[in-house]
Amino acid sequence: MFNRMMKKITIVLLLLVAAIAGNADNKMKYKNPTGKEFPILAWYSILPDSNLTRERYMELRNAGFNISFSHFENADQLAKGLSASKGTGVRLMAGCPELEERTAEIVEHFKNEKMLCGWFLRDEPTTVSFADLRKFRDRVYKIDDKHLIYLNLLPIFVSPAELGTKTYEEYVQRSVDELGLSQLSYDLYPIVQEQGKVVVRPQLYSNLEVARRVSMRSMQPFWAFVLSTAHGSYPIPTAAHLRIEAFSALAYGAQCIQHFTYWTPPTDTWNFHSAPIDEHGKRTPVYELVRNLNREIQSLAWVFLGAKAVAVGHTGNKHIEGTTEWENLSVPVRLCGSGERGILVSYMVNGKSRFMMFVNHDIHHSQTIEIEISGKVRPVGSNGKLQRPCRQGRQSVTLAPGDYLLYHWK
């Protein structure tokens, strides 16, 4: 009896191992598409056709972007963009109608292009589309398994009924399991104007919680968004708006920051305006804000690129649904007190380096927090450089609206 039981268990284990190995072989492996740089992607980037020039791609690069995603109308425009971007440091996420219609032909034609970053499938699908998108992904992957295949998921605002699942987390997990991509990406824009006041929706954090959990379970990175163009109830972004979105995502371990949008979309449907580049191709004041943010993120690539958010929590009098309360760890930086509005706290590991990060929830007011330092801890400046070691003991530090503080030790 025992021998028969062991034989059955052995067979089941072998089948499980084979299944896992098969899934591993079928799942794309993630490789950072921008090398040692932190990926920063421009959505609705340089508009075709007359603007597809080296000068425009250099302007995009000067704004701190290294990935461009334009909505190309055909393969000829894609070819023109790839040619114009050569030598600029900006790689292209390729997408055009022919990619889905004549996948093998298009992928074969462009797969060896130096400035190619990856292939775009579709934006904001529900589970109903997953089966067809998997077939689309397989057609691309069969010919090119070296470049990313990319799509973007819906945010947590969308009801599970519309997504075709019981929960939002199930939707995100199914996208990972059924699509077999190397990274997950979702969009969410939390800063809105309500009754004449600009507020941060708490779903900013609950969506990040889901993305982080699925990312950790699946052992693959997630990409997040920053809203850089006004439309509808979304206001013209300020530096505080951009910073709280970007650095909250980075505190949760995001491995790419995407901007929606770089160029102002030429449509009246949502009243898009005040993107970094306006509908006439001119820079707006937001261009400088985005450039400053992107350069700061890039200077901190050694912190965030490849970092794991080991522990994340929140403080404040009002609990944010879907998040957990921060509990101090046995590390050299401990939180002793924070303002009633609350902050985001993240403990990150990157190689031999350890980091503690504090992000102010409030985009209107500064907050002073109390921390206790023990051991050799050094603040990390916004320029990415380590500052002088902190003095030991308890001390007060101030967080600007929507801003962060970052500490390093080994």
Short mmCIF file of C-alpha atoms in Angstrom, two decimals:
data_model
loop_
_atom_site.label_atom_id
_atom_site.label_comp_id
_atom_site.label_asym_id
_atom_site.label_seq_id
_atom_site.Cartn_x
_atom_site.Cartn_y
_atom_site.Cartn_z
CA MET A 1 0.00 0.00 0.00
CA PHE A 2 2.77 2.42 1.00
CA ASN A 3 4.72 1.72 -2.20
CA ARG A 4 1.63 2.27 -4.36
CA MET A 5 0.91 5.54 -2.55
CA MET A 6 4.47 6.76 -2.98
CA LYS A 7 4.33 5.82 -6.67
CA LYS A 8 1.17 7.89 -7.13
CA ILE A 9 2.67 10.84 -5.26
CA THR A 10 5.82 10.60 -7.38
CA ILE A 11 3.77 10.62 -10.60
CA VAL A 12 1.77 13.66 -9.43
CA LEU A 13 4.95 15.52 -8.49
CA LEU A 14 6.53 14.74 -11.85
CA LEU A 15 3.42 16.02 -13.63
CA LEU A 16 3.47 19.20 -11.54
CA VAL A 17 7.15 19.76 -12.26
CA ALA A 18 6.52 19.22 -15.96
CA ALA A 19 3.59 21.65 -15.89
CA ILE A 20 5.61 24.28 -14.04
CA ALA A 21 8.52 23.82 -16.44
CA GLY A 22 6.16 24.15 -19.39
CA ASN A 23 4.68 27.36 -18.00
CA ALA A 24 8.17 28.70 -17.31
CA ASP A 25 9.21 28.00 -20.88
CA ASN A 26 6.05 29.65 -22.16
CA LYS A 27 6.38 32.76 -20.02
CA MET A 28 8.51 35.59 -21.30
CA LYS A 29 11.51 36.53 -19.17
CA TYR A 30 11.86 40.17 -18.21
CA LYS A 31 14.91 42.13 -19.23
CA ASN A 32 15.11 45.84 -18.56
CA PRO A 33 14.67 47.40 -22.03
CA THR A 34 16.83 50.43 -21.22
CA GLY A 35 19.92 48.72 -19.84
CA LYS A 36 21.38 50.52 -16.82
CA GLU A 37 18.90 53.38 -17.13
CA PHE A 38 15.56 53.42 -15.35
CA PRO A 39 12.77 53.03 -17.95
CA ILE A 40 10.68 56.17 -18.44
CA LEU A 41 8.06 55.86 -21.16
CA ALA A 42 6.18 58.59 -23.04
CA TRP A 43 2.64 57.53 -23.96
CA TYR A 44 1.06 59.24 -26.94
CA SER A 45 4.48 60.43 -27.84
CA ILE A 46 5.69 62.27 -30.95
CA LEU A 47 2.84 62.46 -33.39
CA PRO A 48 3.39 61.30 -36.94
CA ASP A 49 4.10 62.20 -39.65
CA SER A 50 5.98 65.46 -40.16
CA ASN A 51 7.23 65.51 -36.55
CA LEU A 52 9.09 62.21 -36.83
CA THR A 53 12.50 63.86 -36.90
CA ARG A 54 15.75 63.46 -34.99
CA GLU A 55 15.21 66.90 -33.44
CA ARG A 56 11.87 65.84 -31.97
CA TYR A 57 13.35 62.65 -30.51
CA MET A 58 16.21 64.64 -29.01
CA GLU A 59 13.63 66.95 -27.44
CA LEU A 60 11.92 63.88 -25.99
CA ARG A 61 15.24 62.59 -24.70
CA ASN A 62 16.04 65.98 -23.14
CA ALA A 63 12.77 65.67 -21.23
CA GLY A 64 14.17 62.52 -19.63
CA PHE A 65 12.41 59.84 -21.67
CA ASN A 66 14.10 56.72 -23.02
CA ILE A 67 11.02 54.91 -24.40
CA SER A 68 8.57 56.39 -26.88
CA PHE A 69 5.12 55.03 -27.65
CA SER A 70 3.40 56.83 -30.51
CA HIS A 71 0.15 55.75 -32.12
CA PHE A 72 1.51 54.98 -35.57
CA GLU A 73 -1.09 54.79 -38.31
CA ASN A 74 0.90 52.35 -40.44
CA ALA A 75 4.18 50.47 -40.74
CA ASP A 76 5.74 53.22 -42.87
CA GLN A 77 5.38 55.68 -40.00
CA LEU A 78 6.90 53.13 -37.62
CA ALA A 79 9.87 52.76 -39.95
CA LYS A 80 10.28 56.52 -40.12
CA GLY A 81 10.19 56.80 -36.32
CA LEU A 82 12.79 54.06 -35.87
CA SER A 83 15.05 55.78 -38.34
CA ALA A 84 14.64 59.24 -36.79
CA SER A 85 15.31 57.98 -33.24
CA LYS A 86 18.71 56.47 -34.05
CA GLY A 87 21.45 57.88 -31.87
CA THR A 88 19.04 59.75 -29.57
CA GLY A 89 18.83 57.24 -26.73
CA VAL A 90 15.07 56.86 -27.21
CA ARG A 91 13.78 53.40 -28.11
CA LEU A 92 10.34 52.79 -29.62
CA MET A 93 7.49 50.64 -28.37
CA ALA A 94 6.14 49.54 -31.73
CA GLY A 95 2.47 49.48 -32.54
CA CYS A 96 0.46 49.89 -35.75
CA PRO A 97 -2.63 48.24 -37.27
CA GLU A 98 -0.54 45.97 -39.49
CA LEU A 99 1.13 44.43 -36.43
CA GLU A 100 -2.07 42.57 -35.59
CA GLU A 101 -3.22 42.13 -39.17
CA ARG A 102 0.09 40.87 -40.62
CA THR A 103 2.00 39.95 -37.49
CA ALA A 104 4.64 37.63 -38.95
CA GLU A 105 5.52 40.03 -41.77
CA ILE A 106 5.80 43.12 -39.56
CA VAL A 107 7.73 41.48 -36.73
CA GLU A 108 10.15 39.82 -39.12
CA HIS A 109 10.73 43.13 -40.89
CA PHE A 110 11.46 45.22 -37.75
CA LYS A 111 12.75 42.76 -35.14
CA ASN A 112 16.44 43.57 -35.76
CA GLU A 113 16.01 47.35 -35.57
CA LYS A 114 18.43 48.77 -33.00
CA MET A 115 15.95 51.32 -31.63
CA LEU A 116 13.12 48.81 -31.15
CA CYS A 117 12.04 48.47 -27.51
CA GLY A 118 9.10 46.09 -27.84
CA TRP A 119 5.69 45.34 -29.33
CA PHE A 120 2.39 46.85 -28.22
CA LEU A 121 -0.69 44.64 -28.24
CA ARG A 122 -3.66 46.59 -26.89
CA ASP A 123 -4.77 49.09 -24.27
CA GLU A 124 -7.04 48.31 -21.33
CA PRO A 125 -8.45 44.88 -22.24
CA THR A 126 -10.96 42.96 -20.14
CA THR A 127 -10.73 39.21 -19.58
CA VAL A 128 -12.99 38.64 -22.59
CA SER A 129 -10.05 39.63 -24.82
CA PHE A 130 -7.37 37.60 -23.05
CA ALA A 131 -7.64 34.51 -25.25
CA ASP A 132 -7.28 36.48 -28.49
CA LEU A 133 -4.50 38.60 -27.04
CA ARG A 134 -2.63 35.45 -26.02
CA LYS A 135 -2.79 34.26 -29.64
CA PHE A 136 -1.55 37.69 -30.76
CA ARG A 137 1.27 37.51 -28.23
CA ASP A 138 2.20 34.00 -29.40
CA ARG A 139 2.41 35.12 -33.03
CA VAL A 140 4.84 37.88 -32.06
CA TYR A 141 6.85 35.75 -29.64
CA LYS A 142 7.27 32.94 -32.18
CA ILE A 143 9.31 35.28 -34.39
CA ASP A 144 10.85 37.62 -31.80
CA ASP A 145 11.55 36.42 -28.27
CA LYS A 146 14.16 39.11 -27.60
CA HIS A 147 11.95 42.18 -27.21
CA LEU A 148 9.19 43.02 -24.72
CA ILE A 149 5.57 42.42 -25.57
CA TYR A 150 3.44 45.02 -23.84
CA LEU A 151 -0.12 45.89 -23.01
CA ASN A 152 -1.73 48.04 -20.39
CA LEU A 153 -4.42 46.96 -17.91
CA LEU A 154 -7.44 48.81 -16.60
CA PRO A 155 -7.34 50.49 -13.15
CA ILE A 156 -9.02 49.44 -9.92
CA PHE A 157 -11.81 51.98 -10.55
CA VAL A 158 -13.42 49.58 -13.04
CA SER A 159 -15.98 47.21 -11.56
CA PRO A 160 -15.22 43.47 -11.47
CA ALA A 161 -18.41 42.86 -13.49
CA GLU A 162 -16.95 44.89 -16.36
CA LEU A 163 -13.59 43.17 -16.00
CA GLY A 164 -15.18 39.72 -16.08
CA THR A 165 -13.85 38.65 -12.66
CA LYS A 166 -14.93 38.52 -9.02
CA THR A 167 -12.24 40.97 -7.90
CA TYR A 168 -9.76 43.40 -9.41
CA GLU A 169 -6.86 41.34 -8.12
CA GLU A 170 -8.21 38.30 -9.94
CA TYR A 171 -8.23 40.38 -13.15
CA VAL A 172 -4.58 41.37 -12.72
CA GLN A 173 -3.52 37.84 -11.77
CA ARG A 174 -5.35 36.33 -14.74
CA SER A 175 -3.61 38.77 -17.06
CA VAL A 176 -0.29 37.44 -15.77
CA ASP A 177 -1.29 33.78 -15.95
CA GLU A 178 -3.14 33.84 -19.27
CA LEU A 179 -1.14 36.35 -21.30
CA GLY A 180 2.33 35.20 -20.30
CA LEU A 181 3.99 38.61 -20.59
CA SER A 182 7.21 39.48 -18.78
CA GLN A 183 5.79 42.50 -16.92
CA LEU A 184 2.42 43.85 -15.89
CA SER A 185 1.30 47.42 -16.48
CA TYR A 186 -1.81 49.31 -15.45
CA ASP A 187 -2.97 52.90 -15.60
CA LEU A 188 -4.59 54.91 -12.83
CA TYR A 189 -4.83 58.67 -12.46
CA PRO A 190 -5.68 59.55 -8.86
CA ILE A 191 -5.48 63.35 -8.76
CA VAL A 192 -8.79 64.96 -9.65
CA GLN A 193 -10.72 68.14 -9.05
CA GLU A 194 -13.85 67.56 -6.98
CA GLN A 195 -16.14 70.39 -5.93
CA GLY A 196 -13.46 72.95 -6.69
CA LYS A 197 -10.75 71.15 -4.70
CA VAL A 198 -7.88 69.02 -5.98
CA VAL A 199 -7.72 65.70 -4.13
CA VAL A 200 -5.77 62.45 -4.25
CA ARG A 201 -8.03 59.44 -4.59
CA PRO A 202 -7.05 56.67 -2.13
CA GLN A 203 -7.20 54.13 -4.96
CA LEU A 204 -3.70 55.32 -5.84
CA TYR A 205 -2.50 53.11 -2.98
CA SER A 206 -5.00 50.25 -3.15
CA ASN A 207 -4.11 49.75 -6.83
CA LEU A 208 -0.40 49.82 -5.99
CA GLU A 209 -1.06 47.20 -3.29
CA VAL A 210 -2.63 44.85 -5.82
CA ALA A 211 0.12 45.42 -8.38
CA ARG A 212 2.81 44.75 -5.78
CA ARG A 213 1.16 41.57 -4.50
CA VAL A 214 0.67 40.09 -7.95
CA SER A 215 4.17 41.19 -8.95
CA MET A 216 5.69 39.44 -5.94
CA ARG A 217 3.65 36.25 -6.44
CA SER A 218 4.50 36.10 -10.13
CA MET A 219 8.11 37.19 -9.65
CA GLN A 220 7.85 39.79 -12.39
CA PRO A 221 7.97 43.60 -12.29
CA PHE A 222 5.10 46.04 -12.63
CA TRP A 223 4.99 49.36 -14.46
CA ALA A 224 2.98 52.37 -13.29
CA PHE A 225 1.75 55.70 -14.67
CA VAL A 226 1.93 59.41 -13.99
CA LEU A 227 -0.67 61.77 -15.46
CA SER A 228 1.07 64.58 -17.32
CA THR A 229 -1.81 66.04 -19.33
CA ALA A 230 -5.01 67.70 -18.11
CA HIS A 231 -8.39 66.49 -19.32
CA GLY A 232 -11.93 66.20 -18.00
CA SER A 233 -11.84 66.49 -14.21
CA TYR A 234 -8.06 65.98 -14.12
CA PRO A 235 -6.27 69.29 -13.48
CA ILE A 236 -3.11 70.65 -15.06
CA PRO A 237 -0.38 68.75 -13.19
CA THR A 238 1.85 70.52 -10.73
CA ALA A 239 5.23 69.32 -9.49
CA ALA A 240 3.56 67.94 -6.33
CA HIS A 241 1.00 66.01 -8.41
CA LEU A 242 3.67 64.40 -10.55
CA ARG A 243 5.93 63.61 -7.62
CA ILE A 244 3.36 61.91 -5.42
CA GLU A 245 2.29 59.64 -8.28
CA ALA A 246 5.82 58.75 -9.38
CA PHE A 247 7.48 58.33 -5.99
CA SER A 248 4.56 56.45 -4.46
CA ALA A 249 4.84 53.95 -7.31
CA LEU A 250 8.60 53.71 -6.89
CA ALA A 251 8.16 53.15 -3.14
CA TYR A 252 5.99 50.16 -4.01
CA GLY A 253 8.70 48.80 -6.31
CA ALA A 254 7.54 49.94 -9.78
CA GLN A 255 10.18 49.27 -12.44
CA CYS A 256 9.01 51.76 -15.08
CA ILE A 257 7.33 55.15 -14.89
CA GLN A 258 5.02 55.96 -17.81
CA HIS A 259 3.62 59.37 -18.64
CA PHE A 260 0.17 59.86 -20.11
CA THR A 261 0.63 61.83 -22.31
CA TYR A 262 3.71 63.52 -23.80
CA TRP A 263 1.96 65.13 -26.78
CA THR A 264 -1.52 66.63 -26.42
CA PRO A 265 -3.95 64.23 -28.19
CA PRO A 266 -5.78 65.98 -31.06
CA THR A 267 -9.31 65.22 -29.92
CA ASP A 268 -12.08 67.25 -28.27
CA THR A 269 -13.66 64.23 -26.57
CA TRP A 270 -11.82 64.63 -23.26
CA ASN A 271 -10.67 68.23 -23.68
CA PHE A 272 -7.00 67.25 -23.50
CA HIS A 273 -4.71 70.19 -22.86
CA SER A 274 -1.45 71.26 -21.23
CA ALA A 275 0.57 68.14 -21.93
CA PRO A 276 4.37 68.71 -22.06
CA ILE A 277 3.91 69.34 -25.81
CA ASP A 278 0.71 71.03 -26.94
CA GLU A 279 -1.39 70.16 -29.98
CA HIS A 280 0.69 72.57 -32.10
CA GLY A 281 4.00 70.95 -31.14
CA LYS A 282 5.03 73.71 -28.70
CA ARG A 283 6.42 73.14 -25.22
CA THR A 284 4.20 74.00 -22.27
CA PRO A 285 5.26 74.74 -18.67
CA VAL A 286 4.53 71.07 -17.90
CA TYR A 287 7.47 70.09 -20.13
CA GLU A 288 9.90 71.53 -17.55
CA LEU A 289 8.08 69.86 -14.65
CA VAL A 290 8.24 66.50 -16.39
CA ARG A 291 11.88 66.97 -17.34
CA ASN A 292 12.82 67.80 -13.75
CA LEU A 293 10.95 64.76 -12.43
CA ASN A 294 12.41 62.37 -15.00
CA ARG A 295 15.96 63.57 -14.43
CA GLU A 296 15.53 63.11 -10.69
CA ILE A 297 14.23 59.57 -11.17
CA GLN A 298 17.13 58.78 -13.47
CA SER A 299 19.65 60.11 -10.96
CA LEU A 300 18.11 57.65 -8.47
CA ALA A 301 18.25 54.67 -10.85
CA TRP A 302 20.85 53.03 -8.60
CA VAL A 303 18.21 53.05 -5.85
CA PHE A 304 15.06 52.01 -7.71
CA LEU A 305 16.17 49.90 -10.67
CA GLY A 306 15.87 46.31 -9.50
CA ALA A 307 14.76 47.30 -5.98
CA LYS A 308 12.34 45.10 -4.03
CA ALA A 309 9.77 46.74 -1.78
CA VAL A 310 10.08 44.29 1.12
CA ALA A 311 7.62 46.05 3.43
CA VAL A 312 5.13 48.84 2.71
CA GLY A 313 2.68 50.51 5.06
CA HIS A 314 0.78 53.70 5.81
CA THR A 315 0.21 55.96 8.81
CA GLY A 316 -2.44 58.55 9.60
CA ASN A 317 -5.74 58.92 11.43
CA LYS A 318 -7.75 57.76 8.42
CA HIS A 319 -7.13 54.20 7.24
CA ILE A 320 -6.76 53.82 3.48
CA GLU A 321 -8.83 50.87 2.30
CA GLY A 322 -6.76 48.02 0.93
CA THR A 323 -3.55 49.08 2.68
CA THR A 324 -1.85 48.03 5.90
CA GLU A 325 -0.70 50.11 8.85
CA TRP A 326 3.05 50.59 9.05
CA GLU A 327 4.83 48.62 11.77
CA ASN A 328 8.46 49.40 12.54
CA LEU A 329 11.09 46.83 11.62
CA SER A 330 14.41 46.01 13.26
CA VAL A 331 16.30 48.39 11.00
CA PRO A 332 18.41 51.53 11.64
CA VAL A 333 15.61 53.95 10.64
CA ARG A 334 12.46 53.82 12.75
CA LEU A 335 9.35 55.99 12.53
CA CYS A 336 8.39 57.46 15.91
CA GLY A 337 5.57 59.78 14.90
CA SER A 338 3.84 61.27 11.86
CA GLY A 339 1.17 63.81 11.09
CA GLU A 340 -2.53 63.03 11.18
CA ARG A 341 -2.75 63.21 7.39
CA GLY A 342 -0.44 60.21 7.13
CA ILE A 343 2.54 59.09 5.10
CA LEU A 344 3.59 56.11 3.01
CA VAL A 345 6.55 54.14 4.39
CA SER A 346 8.60 51.65 2.38
CA TYR A 347 11.56 49.44 3.27
CA MET A 348 13.43 48.48 0.08
CA VAL A 349 16.33 46.18 -0.70
CA ASN A 350 18.55 46.48 -3.75
CA GLY A 351 21.56 44.17 -3.71
CA LYS A 352 23.55 44.92 -0.56
CA SER A 353 21.88 48.30 -0.12
CA ARG A 354 18.95 48.98 2.19
CA PHE A 355 16.59 51.94 1.95
CA MET A 356 13.81 53.49 3.98
CA MET A 357 11.50 55.81 2.09
CA PHE A 358 8.81 58.18 3.39
CA VAL A 359 6.26 59.78 1.03
CA ASN A 360 3.87 62.55 2.08
CA HIS A 361 0.24 61.67 1.27
CA ASP A 362 -0.73 65.33 1.20
CA ILE A 363 -0.21 67.37 -1.99
CA HIS A 364 -1.18 70.65 -0.31
CA HIS A 365 0.65 70.67 3.03
CA SER A 366 4.06 69.82 4.41
CA GLN A 367 4.28 67.30 7.23
CA THR A 368 6.86 66.88 9.96
CA ILE A 369 7.63 63.36 11.11
CA GLU A 370 9.75 61.97 13.95
CA ILE A 371 12.34 59.31 13.15
CA GLU A 372 15.02 57.55 15.17
CA ILE A 373 18.40 56.81 13.58
CA SER A 374 20.80 54.12 14.76
CA GLY A 375 23.87 52.94 12.90
CA LYS A 376 25.50 54.50 9.85
CA VAL A 377 22.58 55.90 7.87
CA ARG A 378 22.94 58.43 5.07
CA PRO A 379 20.22 60.50 3.38
CA VAL A 380 19.98 60.20 -0.41
CA GLY A 381 19.72 63.56 -2.15
CA SER A 382 17.38 64.29 -5.04
CA ASN A 383 20.51 64.33 -7.22
CA GLY A 384 21.08 60.68 -6.34
CA LYS A 385 24.15 61.37 -4.21
CA LEU A 386 24.66 60.13 -0.66
CA GLN A 387 24.85 62.90 1.91
CA ARG A 388 26.72 63.02 5.21
CA PRO A 389 25.73 60.35 7.75
CA CYS A 390 22.75 61.25 9.93
CA ARG A 391 23.31 62.03 13.58
CA GLN A 392 22.21 59.27 15.92
CA GLY A 393 19.03 59.46 17.91
CA ARG A 394 15.59 60.93 17.52
CA GLN A 395 15.00 63.84 15.17
CA SER A 396 12.33 65.74 13.25
CA VAL A 397 12.29 65.90 9.46
CA THR A 398 9.89 67.68 7.15
CA LEU A 399 8.26 66.32 4.01
CA ALA A 400 7.17 68.84 1.38
CA PRO A 401 3.70 68.40 -0.18
CA GLY A 402 3.59 65.11 -2.10
CA ASP A 403 7.35 64.71 -1.62
CA TYR A 404 9.60 62.00 -0.22
CA LEU A 405 12.63 61.37 1.99
CA LEU A 406 15.07 58.55 1.35
CA TYR A 407 17.67 56.94 3.63
CA HIS A 408 20.40 54.41 2.83
CA TRP A 409 22.53 51.93 4.75
CA LYS A 410 24.21 48.56 4.20
#
